[in-house]
Amino acid sequence: MFRTALRNVFAHKTRLLMTAFAVMLGVTFISGSLVYGDSLSRATTAKATDGYDRIAVNVAADADPANGGRPGDLDARTATALAKLPGVAAAAGRVDGLAAVADGEGRPLGNGKDARGGNFAPAADGKDPAYHFTGGSGPTGDDTIALDAATATKGGYRVGDTVRVGTDKGAASYTLSGIFRTDGTKLPSGGSLTLFADTTAQKLFLEPGRYQNIELTATPGTDVTQLLSRVESVLPQGTSAVTGARLAQIQANLATSATTTMSQILVGFAALALFVATFLISNTFTMLVARRTRELALMRAVGATREQVRRILLTESLLVGAIASVAGLAVGTGVAALLRTLLGDTPVAPLVLSPTTVVISLLVGTLLPTVAAWLPIRRAMAIPPVAALGAAEHTAPARPGSLRTGLGAALVFTGTAAVVYGALNTGKDARTVIGLGAAVALTGTIGLIPLLSRPVVTLFRPLLTRLAPVHGDLALRNTVRDPRRTGATAAALAIALTLASGLSVLGASATRYLDRATTHALSADYVVKSVGGRRMTPTTAAPLKKLAGATYSPLNQSTGYRLGGSESVLTGVDPATIGKLLRYDVVEGSLDSLAKGQIAVADFKAAQAGWHVGQTLPLERQNDRRGSLTIGAIYRADEQSELTPSITAPDALVARYDSTPSTAGILVATDGGPSRAARASVAHALGDNPTLSVLDQADMRAQDSRGIGDQLNVFYALLSMALVIAALGIANTLAMSVLERRKEIGTLRALGLDRAGVTRMIRLEALLLGTLGATLGTVMGVFLGWALGRTLQASVAGYELVLPWGRLALTVLIALAGSLLASLWPARRAARVDIPAATAAQ
């Protein structure tokens, strides 16, 4: 049986080529996802733990509840005492904090939230073991710094250049004394690291003579456990010690959890690709078995049992899967290497091909064809040998009364009802209900596609018969000749288009919402924000007083209030200028009430608390300060808006209750509107401090929508694999159809249809198949996007459905282009059919 199966595989190798290629693509996707995920996890872990091997014991101050939960600090005497312990080679005190490096235009380099600064702590030999200098040397004076190599390259800085650096203490210019490389514990991916002299760093990030932690290196042969005990015996109260190995383990656990989500997303899309490939494989075996009905019946007639024939066919599918799996595993490893190159800001490490990845890839790739081929083989075995020998192949039309149609209709109705229910009843489980309903409805649609294929394709009859009367009519008839085959082929494309269209609708709606929430209420030319979470205070905006022609107002947030019994946040603004900087859509009262010491409240906050204009509310703060505030205006606002406050108050009122509010941003308008010169003047007035970003409306819009755009691009790229497999399904269906219709095509050629006409007919069939899948997929995707969007409207005020007609049309055009490309090979084969041999065939 194995020899027979092997012979059959080689005898039908051309017909099985597309199936093997589809399996290979599916295995490529899943193996590439697993290899990339494992490699990313190992690389991230190595990056996060890099450098801890040089630390024997790390001493740090415990968090001080009296200091807001922030860690305390250690003094230089503690470092000196620890350095004298037996087994300690050196004790390096460390301090760090925010330090943003400016580029040539004054903007921060690298990832702002990971812009770090630290101290250069040389040992007795003048070197700091944490840093390897590739040029120059470590900083030794208050006016010198050293930069990591990546940041220096981005900024175009060389040793001896002047570099502008901003910290919590302000900005200053320094001379670059050296360029270094370091380990992952000091420099996060995409971040920057600036080294200052030890005393300079202490003044900038803590206070003179104080450290945040002390790193101990051990002399050769020292037992780290014993060293830890000696260290713990001399530590002052409020400090603790841990080994470097333990710190490395903690960081490794954090790094692993951070890469899990990406790996799960990749595997999820790989599963989708394999699911789409199932349709191609099942369709191929259905056609293969149908064409070999006489051959299989003859085997039965000469003595082969039904079970033996079944085993031969299943062995063929196993062989195809095994060969394709090995190829897919090899290609998938290469794809993982390509992904690692294309996705920037990821740590680099050798690829990891684990035994688990090999086993999963080979098992999935080998078993998938077997499972997909089971139903076609089962149908073939149900045909008696005598009937198979004497009968021609018959198609299996989809009938409205069939079990398949009835079950599909029931699933579509149930799934659609669940989706609508989840969309209209936006509870906490609404998205789960919608997801399950969508899966059920999609499954039902797959069952109904054979029935839907005829009416959907018929819709295009007038257009086709007008453009190509003969070829269009032939293509229409051939497409609906076998509805099940047509449906299975179009289903793969419909699945991919459903997800792509749904993502497009959600992405466009979310982008529109973020755009409106970010800039709709903004009248100011610029918003000044801090880099890396640096805390701004009202004094940060004070230098803008000297900027001629500038109108500004800080947004001074103050927390810890109970206003009228409701937890509240007050945002202090300048009553004289805020109306020119933010658009307040006042629905009741007047914004002029701010100048009278009253407050203005967002409509969602007023609705939640039951407040109204003219109401006086009792106020309590955590420091036991009490008072009362009167509501002078209510305005429309989005609860998720970053700029529009929930409660707007005059800044003098906020200062009365809070002497140290935190400034969330500074709104600035300049004479003449935004320009490069105006931006530079604002930055210069603020001290050319790279820890402060001066953002115009386009920057704000891009900053908020960039994340969604990047995620959508990744998802589209992953969905492209499913589209490729769906296109292969169309190519395979057309190729097998050409083989089955050789006599028919030969007859058409003999009657006068030229090669160009045959080619046009096959291409029109491909376009009809693509149109069927794209139409159903787009409709289902838009419906799904609407339903999921409805669940957001309850919690995100201002969210509304946006149909991105351009992107939807582009997706459909890509699907049709893929269908047309898939028809090239089958059309070429059809055009080259030998007329005498085809017409003489039985």
PDB file of N, CA and C in Angstrom, residues 71-141:
ATOM      1  N   PRO A  71      11.995  54.798  46.656  1.00  0.00           N
ATOM      2  CA  PRO A  71      13.130  54.241  47.388  1.00  0.00           C
ATOM      3  C   PRO A  71      13.933  55.320  48.094  1.00  0.00           C
ATOM      4  N   GLY A  72      14.515  54.956  49.205  1.00  0.00           N
ATOM      5  CA  GLY A  72      15.392  55.873  49.902  1.00  0.00           C
ATOM      6  C   GLY A  72      16.751  55.913  49.229  1.00  0.00           C
ATOM      7  N   ASP A  73      17.798  56.213  49.979  1.00  0.00           N
ATOM      8  CA  ASP A  73      19.112  56.273  49.356  1.00  0.00           C
ATOM      9  C   ASP A  73      20.173  55.817  50.351  1.00  0.00           C
ATOM     10  N   LEU A  74      21.379  55.610  49.831  1.00  0.00           N
ATOM     11  CA  LEU A  74      22.525  55.150  50.609  1.00  0.00           C
ATOM     12  C   LEU A  74      23.602  56.228  50.539  1.00  0.00           C
ATOM     13  N   ASP A  75      24.409  56.330  51.624  1.00  0.00           N
ATOM     14  CA  ASP A  75      25.449  57.357  51.607  1.00  0.00           C
ATOM     15  C   ASP A  75      26.796  56.747  51.235  1.00  0.00           C
ATOM     16  N   ALA A  76      27.756  57.604  51.024  1.00  0.00           N
ATOM     17  CA  ALA A  76      29.092  57.165  50.596  1.00  0.00           C
ATOM     18  C   ALA A  76      29.786  56.353  51.676  1.00  0.00           C
ATOM     19  N   ARG A  77      29.464  56.624  52.960  1.00  0.00           N
ATOM     20  CA  ARG A  77      30.100  55.846  54.038  1.00  0.00           C
ATOM     21  C   ARG A  77      29.717  54.383  53.955  1.00  0.00           C
ATOM     22  N   THR A  78      28.461  54.109  53.593  1.00  0.00           N
ATOM     23  CA  THR A  78      28.035  52.715  53.452  1.00  0.00           C
ATOM     24  C   THR A  78      28.822  52.049  52.333  1.00  0.00           C
ATOM     25  N   ALA A  79      29.015  52.740  51.224  1.00  0.00           N
ATOM     26  CA  ALA A  79      29.782  52.176  50.116  1.00  0.00           C
ATOM     27  C   ALA A  79      31.222  51.877  50.541  1.00  0.00           C
ATOM     28  N   THR A  80      31.811  52.778  51.324  1.00  0.00           N
ATOM     29  CA  THR A  80      33.187  52.565  51.794  1.00  0.00           C
ATOM     30  C   THR A  80      33.267  51.362  52.717  1.00  0.00           C
ATOM     31  N   ALA A  81      32.295  51.223  53.628  1.00  0.00           N
ATOM     32  CA  ALA A  81      32.279  50.097  54.557  1.00  0.00           C
ATOM     33  C   ALA A  81      32.110  48.780  53.812  1.00  0.00           C
ATOM     34  N   LEU A  82      31.249  48.753  52.823  1.00  0.00           N
ATOM     35  CA  LEU A  82      31.029  47.515  52.062  1.00  0.00           C
ATOM     36  C   LEU A  82      32.270  47.143  51.262  1.00  0.00           C
ATOM     37  N   ALA A  83      33.000  48.130  50.763  1.00  0.00           N
ATOM     38  CA  ALA A  83      34.200  47.846  49.976  1.00  0.00           C
ATOM     39  C   ALA A  83      35.289  47.174  50.804  1.00  0.00           C
ATOM     40  N   LYS A  84      35.254  47.343  52.148  1.00  0.00           N
ATOM     41  CA  LYS A  84      36.273  46.767  53.012  1.00  0.00           C
ATOM     42  C   LYS A  84      35.961  45.350  53.446  1.00  0.00           C
ATOM     43  N   LEU A  85      34.765  44.831  53.099  1.00  0.00           N
ATOM     44  CA  LEU A  85      34.394  43.476  53.510  1.00  0.00           C
ATOM     45  C   LEU A  85      35.252  42.451  52.790  1.00  0.00           C
ATOM     46  N   PRO A  86      35.584  41.324  53.454  1.00  0.00           N
ATOM     47  CA  PRO A  86      36.344  40.261  52.793  1.00  0.00           C
ATOM     48  C   PRO A  86      35.579  39.714  51.584  1.00  0.00           C
ATOM     49  N   GLY A  87      36.284  39.551  50.478  1.00  0.00           N
ATOM     50  CA  GLY A  87      35.663  39.017  49.269  1.00  0.00           C
ATOM     51  C   GLY A  87      35.122  40.072  48.329  1.00  0.00           C
ATOM     52  N   VAL A  88      35.102  41.333  48.746  1.00  0.00           N
ATOM     53  CA  VAL A  88      34.604  42.414  47.888  1.00  0.00           C
ATOM     54  C   VAL A  88      35.771  43.018  47.129  1.00  0.00           C
ATOM     55  N   ALA A  89      35.686  42.986  45.787  1.00  0.00           N
ATOM     56  CA  ALA A  89      36.738  43.576  44.968  1.00  0.00           C
ATOM     57  C   ALA A  89      36.520  45.071  44.807  1.00  0.00           C
ATOM     58  N   ALA A  90      35.258  45.479  44.659  1.00  0.00           N
ATOM     59  CA  ALA A  90      34.946  46.902  44.486  1.00  0.00           C
ATOM     60  C   ALA A  90      33.494  47.126  44.843  1.00  0.00           C
ATOM     61  N   ALA A  91      33.189  48.358  45.275  1.00  0.00           N
ATOM     62  CA  ALA A  91      31.816  48.758  45.596  1.00  0.00           C
ATOM     63  C   ALA A  91      31.527  50.028  44.814  1.00  0.00           C
ATOM     64  N   ALA A  92      30.648  49.922  43.820  1.00  0.00           N
ATOM     65  CA  ALA A  92      30.335  51.058  42.947  1.00  0.00           C
ATOM     66  C   ALA A  92      28.961  51.599  43.293  1.00  0.00           C
ATOM     67  N   GLY A  93      28.916  52.819  43.832  1.00  0.00           N
ATOM     68  CA  GLY A  93      27.636  53.458  44.099  1.00  0.00           C
ATOM     69  C   GLY A  93      27.007  53.959  42.811  1.00  0.00           C
ATOM     70  N   ARG A  94      25.680  53.771  42.681  1.00  0.00           N
ATOM     71  CA  ARG A  94      24.993  54.151  41.452  1.00  0.00           C
ATOM     72  C   ARG A  94      23.833  55.092  41.739  1.00  0.00           C
ATOM     73  N   VAL A  95      23.680  56.081  40.882  1.00  0.00           N
ATOM     74  CA  VAL A  95      22.491  56.933  40.860  1.00  0.00           C
ATOM     75  C   VAL A  95      22.034  57.029  39.406  1.00  0.00           C
ATOM     76  N   ASP A  96      20.747  57.208  39.186  1.00  0.00           N
ATOM     77  CA  ASP A  96      20.251  57.375  37.827  1.00  0.00           C
ATOM     78  C   ASP A  96      18.969  58.186  37.849  1.00  0.00           C
ATOM     79  N   GLY A  97      18.606  58.671  36.681  1.00  0.00           N
ATOM     80  CA  GLY A  97      17.397  59.469  36.538  1.00  0.00           C
ATOM     81  C   GLY A  97      17.198  59.841  35.088  1.00  0.00           C
ATOM     82  N   LEU A  98      16.249  60.728  34.857  1.00  0.00           N
ATOM     83  CA  LEU A  98      15.930  61.146  33.498  1.00  0.00           C
ATOM     84  C   LEU A  98      17.019  62.068  32.961  1.00  0.00           C
ATOM     85  N   ALA A  99      17.484  61.771  31.742  1.00  0.00           N
ATOM     86  CA  ALA A  99      18.458  62.626  31.056  1.00  0.00           C
ATOM     87  C   ALA A  99      18.209  62.497  29.560  1.00  0.00           C
ATOM     88  N   ALA A 100      17.606  63.510  28.967  1.00  0.00           N
ATOM     89  CA  ALA A 100      17.289  63.494  27.543  1.00  0.00           C
ATOM     90  C   ALA A 100      18.356  64.245  26.765  1.00  0.00           C
ATOM     91  N   VAL A 101      18.814  63.625  25.683  1.00  0.00           N
ATOM     92  CA  VAL A 101      19.855  64.218  24.845  1.00  0.00           C
ATOM     93  C   VAL A 101      19.201  64.863  23.631  1.00  0.00           C
ATOM     94  N   ALA A 102      19.578  66.089  23.315  1.00  0.00           N
ATOM     95  CA  ALA A 102      18.983  66.810  22.193  1.00  0.00           C
ATOM     96  C   ALA A 102      19.746  66.528  20.906  1.00  0.00           C
ATOM     97  N   ASP A 103      18.991  66.502  19.794  1.00  0.00           N
ATOM     98  CA  ASP A 103      19.651  66.406  18.496  1.00  0.00           C
ATOM     99  C   ASP A 103      20.018  67.812  18.008  1.00  0.00           C
ATOM    100  N   GLY A 104      20.383  67.931  16.758  1.00  0.00           N
ATOM    101  CA  GLY A 104      20.801  69.222  16.241  1.00  0.00           C
ATOM    102  C   GLY A 104      19.715  70.280  16.260  1.00  0.00           C
ATOM    103  N   GLU A 105      18.431  69.860  16.258  1.00  0.00           N
ATOM    104  CA  GLU A 105      17.320  70.803  16.281  1.00  0.00           C
ATOM    105  C   GLU A 105      16.707  70.960  17.665  1.00  0.00           C
ATOM    106  N   GLY A 106      17.343  70.359  18.664  1.00  0.00           N
ATOM    107  CA  GLY A 106      16.869  70.511  20.027  1.00  0.00           C
ATOM    108  C   GLY A 106      15.840  69.484  20.458  1.00  0.00           C
ATOM    109  N   ARG A 107      15.503  68.520  19.603  1.00  0.00           N
ATOM    110  CA  ARG A 107      14.517  67.505  19.955  1.00  0.00           C
ATOM    111  C   ARG A 107      15.210  66.314  20.610  1.00  0.00           C
ATOM    112  N   PRO A 108      14.491  65.601  21.506  1.00  0.00           N
ATOM    113  CA  PRO A 108      15.134  64.484  22.204  1.00  0.00           C
ATOM    114  C   PRO A 108      15.446  63.328  21.265  1.00  0.00           C
ATOM    115  N   LEU A 109      16.593  62.707  21.481  1.00  0.00           N
ATOM    116  CA  LEU A 109      17.012  61.544  20.702  1.00  0.00           C
ATOM    117  C   LEU A 109      16.485  60.268  21.348  1.00  0.00           C
ATOM    118  N   GLY A 110      16.149  59.298  20.508  1.00  0.00           N
ATOM    119  CA  GLY A 110      15.762  57.992  21.020  1.00  0.00           C
ATOM    120  C   GLY A 110      14.384  57.982  21.636  1.00  0.00           C
ATOM    121  N   ASN A 111      14.119  56.918  22.365  1.00  0.00           N
ATOM    122  CA  ASN A 111      12.840  56.737  23.033  1.00  0.00           C
ATOM    123  C   ASN A 111      12.817  57.568  24.308  1.00  0.00           C
ATOM    124  N   GLY A 112      11.957  58.586  24.338  1.00  0.00           N
ATOM    125  CA  GLY A 112      11.961  59.538  25.446  1.00  0.00           C
ATOM    126  C   GLY A 112      11.767  58.914  26.804  1.00  0.00           C
ATOM    127  N   LYS A 113      10.860  57.923  26.902  1.00  0.00           N
ATOM    128  CA  LYS A 113      10.590  57.340  28.217  1.00  0.00           C
ATOM    129  C   LYS A 113      11.772  56.540  28.745  1.00  0.00           C
ATOM    130  N   ASP A 114      12.709  56.168  27.868  1.00  0.00           N
ATOM    131  CA  ASP A 114      13.896  55.435  28.298  1.00  0.00           C
ATOM    132  C   ASP A 114      15.160  56.273  28.139  1.00  0.00           C
ATOM    133  N   ALA A 115      15.008  57.580  28.226  1.00  0.00           N
ATOM    134  CA  ALA A 115      16.176  58.468  28.209  1.00  0.00           C
ATOM    135  C   ALA A 115      16.735  58.532  29.619  1.00  0.00           C
ATOM    136  N   ARG A 116      17.817  57.849  29.857  1.00  0.00           N
ATOM    137  CA  ARG A 116      18.348  57.705  31.209  1.00  0.00           C
ATOM    138  C   ARG A 116      19.698  58.390  31.356  1.00  0.00           C
ATOM    139  N   GLY A 117      19.998  58.744  32.590  1.00  0.00           N
ATOM    140  CA  GLY A 117      21.304  59.275  32.946  1.00  0.00           C
ATOM    141  C   GLY A 117      21.844  58.510  34.141  1.00  0.00           C
ATOM    142  N   GLY A 118      23.142  58.440  34.280  1.00  0.00           N
ATOM    143  CA  GLY A 118      23.752  57.719  35.392  1.00  0.00           C
ATOM    144  C   GLY A 118      25.115  58.295  35.712  1.00  0.00           C
ATOM    145  N   ASN A 119      25.809  57.661  36.645  1.00  0.00           N
ATOM    146  CA  ASN A 119      27.122  58.158  37.055  1.00  0.00           C
ATOM    147  C   ASN A 119      28.222  57.224  36.601  1.00  0.00           C
ATOM    148  N   PHE A 120      29.351  57.816  36.298  1.00  0.00           N
ATOM    149  CA  PHE A 120      30.555  57.060  35.973  1.00  0.00           C
ATOM    150  C   PHE A 120      31.302  56.838  37.279  1.00  0.00           C
ATOM    151  N   ALA A 121      31.420  55.555  37.681  1.00  0.00           N
ATOM    152  CA  ALA A 121      32.020  55.227  38.976  1.00  0.00           C
ATOM    153  C   ALA A 121      33.268  54.381  38.760  1.00  0.00           C
ATOM    154  N   PRO A 122      34.398  55.026  38.496  1.00  0.00           N
ATOM    155  CA  PRO A 122      35.618  54.254  38.214  1.00  0.00           C
ATOM    156  C   PRO A 122      36.180  53.588  39.462  1.00  0.00           C
ATOM    157  N   ALA A 123      36.772  52.414  39.240  1.00  0.00           N
ATOM    158  CA  ALA A 123      37.465  51.707  40.325  1.00  0.00           C
ATOM    159  C   ALA A 123      38.877  52.283  40.456  1.00  0.00           C
ATOM    160  N   ALA A 124      39.723  51.572  41.217  1.00  0.00           N
ATOM    161  CA  ALA A 124      41.076  52.077  41.464  1.00  0.00           C
ATOM    162  C   ALA A 124      41.885  52.207  40.179  1.00  0.00           C
ATOM    163  N   ASP A 125      41.550  51.378  39.150  1.00  0.00           N
ATOM    164  CA  ASP A 125      42.284  51.437  37.893  1.00  0.00           C
ATOM    165  C   ASP A 125      41.762  52.521  36.957  1.00  0.00           C
ATOM    166  N   GLY A 126      40.767  53.295  37.425  1.00  0.00           N
ATOM    167  CA  GLY A 126      40.211  54.367  36.610  1.00  0.00           C
ATOM    168  C   GLY A 126      39.144  53.922  35.630  1.00  0.00           C
ATOM    169  N   LYS A 127      38.772  52.635  35.672  1.00  0.00           N
ATOM    170  CA  LYS A 127      37.766  52.113  34.756  1.00  0.00           C
ATOM    171  C   LYS A 127      36.515  51.711  35.524  1.00  0.00           C
ATOM    172  N   ASP A 128      35.368  51.875  34.868  1.00  0.00           N
ATOM    173  CA  ASP A 128      34.099  51.420  35.423  1.00  0.00           C
ATOM    174  C   ASP A 128      33.730  50.128  34.697  1.00  0.00           C
ATOM    175  N   PRO A 129      33.631  48.996  35.400  1.00  0.00           N
ATOM    176  CA  PRO A 129      33.402  47.708  34.724  1.00  0.00           C
ATOM    177  C   PRO A 129      32.071  47.640  33.983  1.00  0.00           C
ATOM    178  N   ALA A 130      31.161  48.557  34.251  1.00  0.00           N
ATOM    179  CA  ALA A 130      29.858  48.516  33.577  1.00  0.00           C
ATOM    180  C   ALA A 130      29.920  49.097  32.173  1.00  0.00           C
ATOM    181  N   TYR A 131      31.015  49.798  31.827  1.00  0.00           N
ATOM    182  CA  TYR A 131      31.055  50.505  30.553  1.00  0.00           C
ATOM    183  C   TYR A 131      32.369  50.237  29.840  1.00  0.00           C
ATOM    184  N   HIS A 132      32.252  49.969  28.532  1.00  0.00           N
ATOM    185  CA  HIS A 132      33.427  49.766  27.686  1.00  0.00           C
ATOM    186  C   HIS A 132      33.503  50.920  26.695  1.00  0.00           C
ATOM    187  N   PHE A 133      34.549  51.734  26.796  1.00  0.00           N
ATOM    188  CA  PHE A 133      34.664  52.928  25.967  1.00  0.00           C
ATOM    189  C   PHE A 133      35.307  52.589  24.627  1.00  0.00           C
ATOM    190  N   THR A 134      34.601  53.003  23.554  1.00  0.00           N
ATOM    191  CA  THR A 134      35.116  52.808  22.203  1.00  0.00           C
ATOM    192  C   THR A 134      35.791  54.068  21.674  1.00  0.00           C
ATOM    193  N   GLY A 135      35.651  55.151  22.396  1.00  0.00           N
ATOM    194  CA  GLY A 135      36.298  56.403  22.013  1.00  0.00           C
ATOM    195  C   GLY A 135      36.314  57.343  23.204  1.00  0.00           C
ATOM    196  N   GLY A 136      37.423  58.040  23.405  1.00  0.00           N
ATOM    197  CA  GLY A 136      37.530  58.956  24.528  1.00  0.00           C
ATOM    198  C   GLY A 136      37.586  58.235  25.854  1.00  0.00           C
ATOM    199  N   SER A 137      37.102  58.917  26.907  1.00  0.00           N
ATOM    200  CA  SER A 137      37.158  58.353  28.258  1.00  0.00           C
ATOM    201  C   SER A 137      35.951  58.822  29.046  1.00  0.00           C
ATOM    202  N   GLY A 138      35.832  58.332  30.264  1.00  0.00           N
ATOM    203  CA  GLY A 138      34.710  58.685  31.107  1.00  0.00           C
ATOM    204  C   GLY A 138      34.744  60.133  31.546  1.00  0.00           C
ATOM    205  N   PRO A 139      33.577  60.691  31.914  1.00  0.00           N
ATOM    206  CA  PRO A 139      33.525  62.099  32.350  1.00  0.00           C
ATOM    207  C   PRO A 139      34.200  62.262  33.711  1.00  0.00           C
ATOM    208  N   THR A 140      34.916  63.359  33.863  1.00  0.00           N
ATOM    209  CA  THR A 140      35.618  63.610  35.125  1.00  0.00           C
ATOM    210  C   THR A 140      35.263  64.957  35.740  1.00  0.00           C
ATOM    211  N   GLY A 141      34.614  65.822  34.993  1.00  0.00           N
ATOM    212  CA  GLY A 141      34.274  67.143  35.520  1.00  0.00           C
ATOM    213  C   GLY A 141      32.794  67.426  35.376  1.00  0.00           C
TER     214      GLY A 141
END
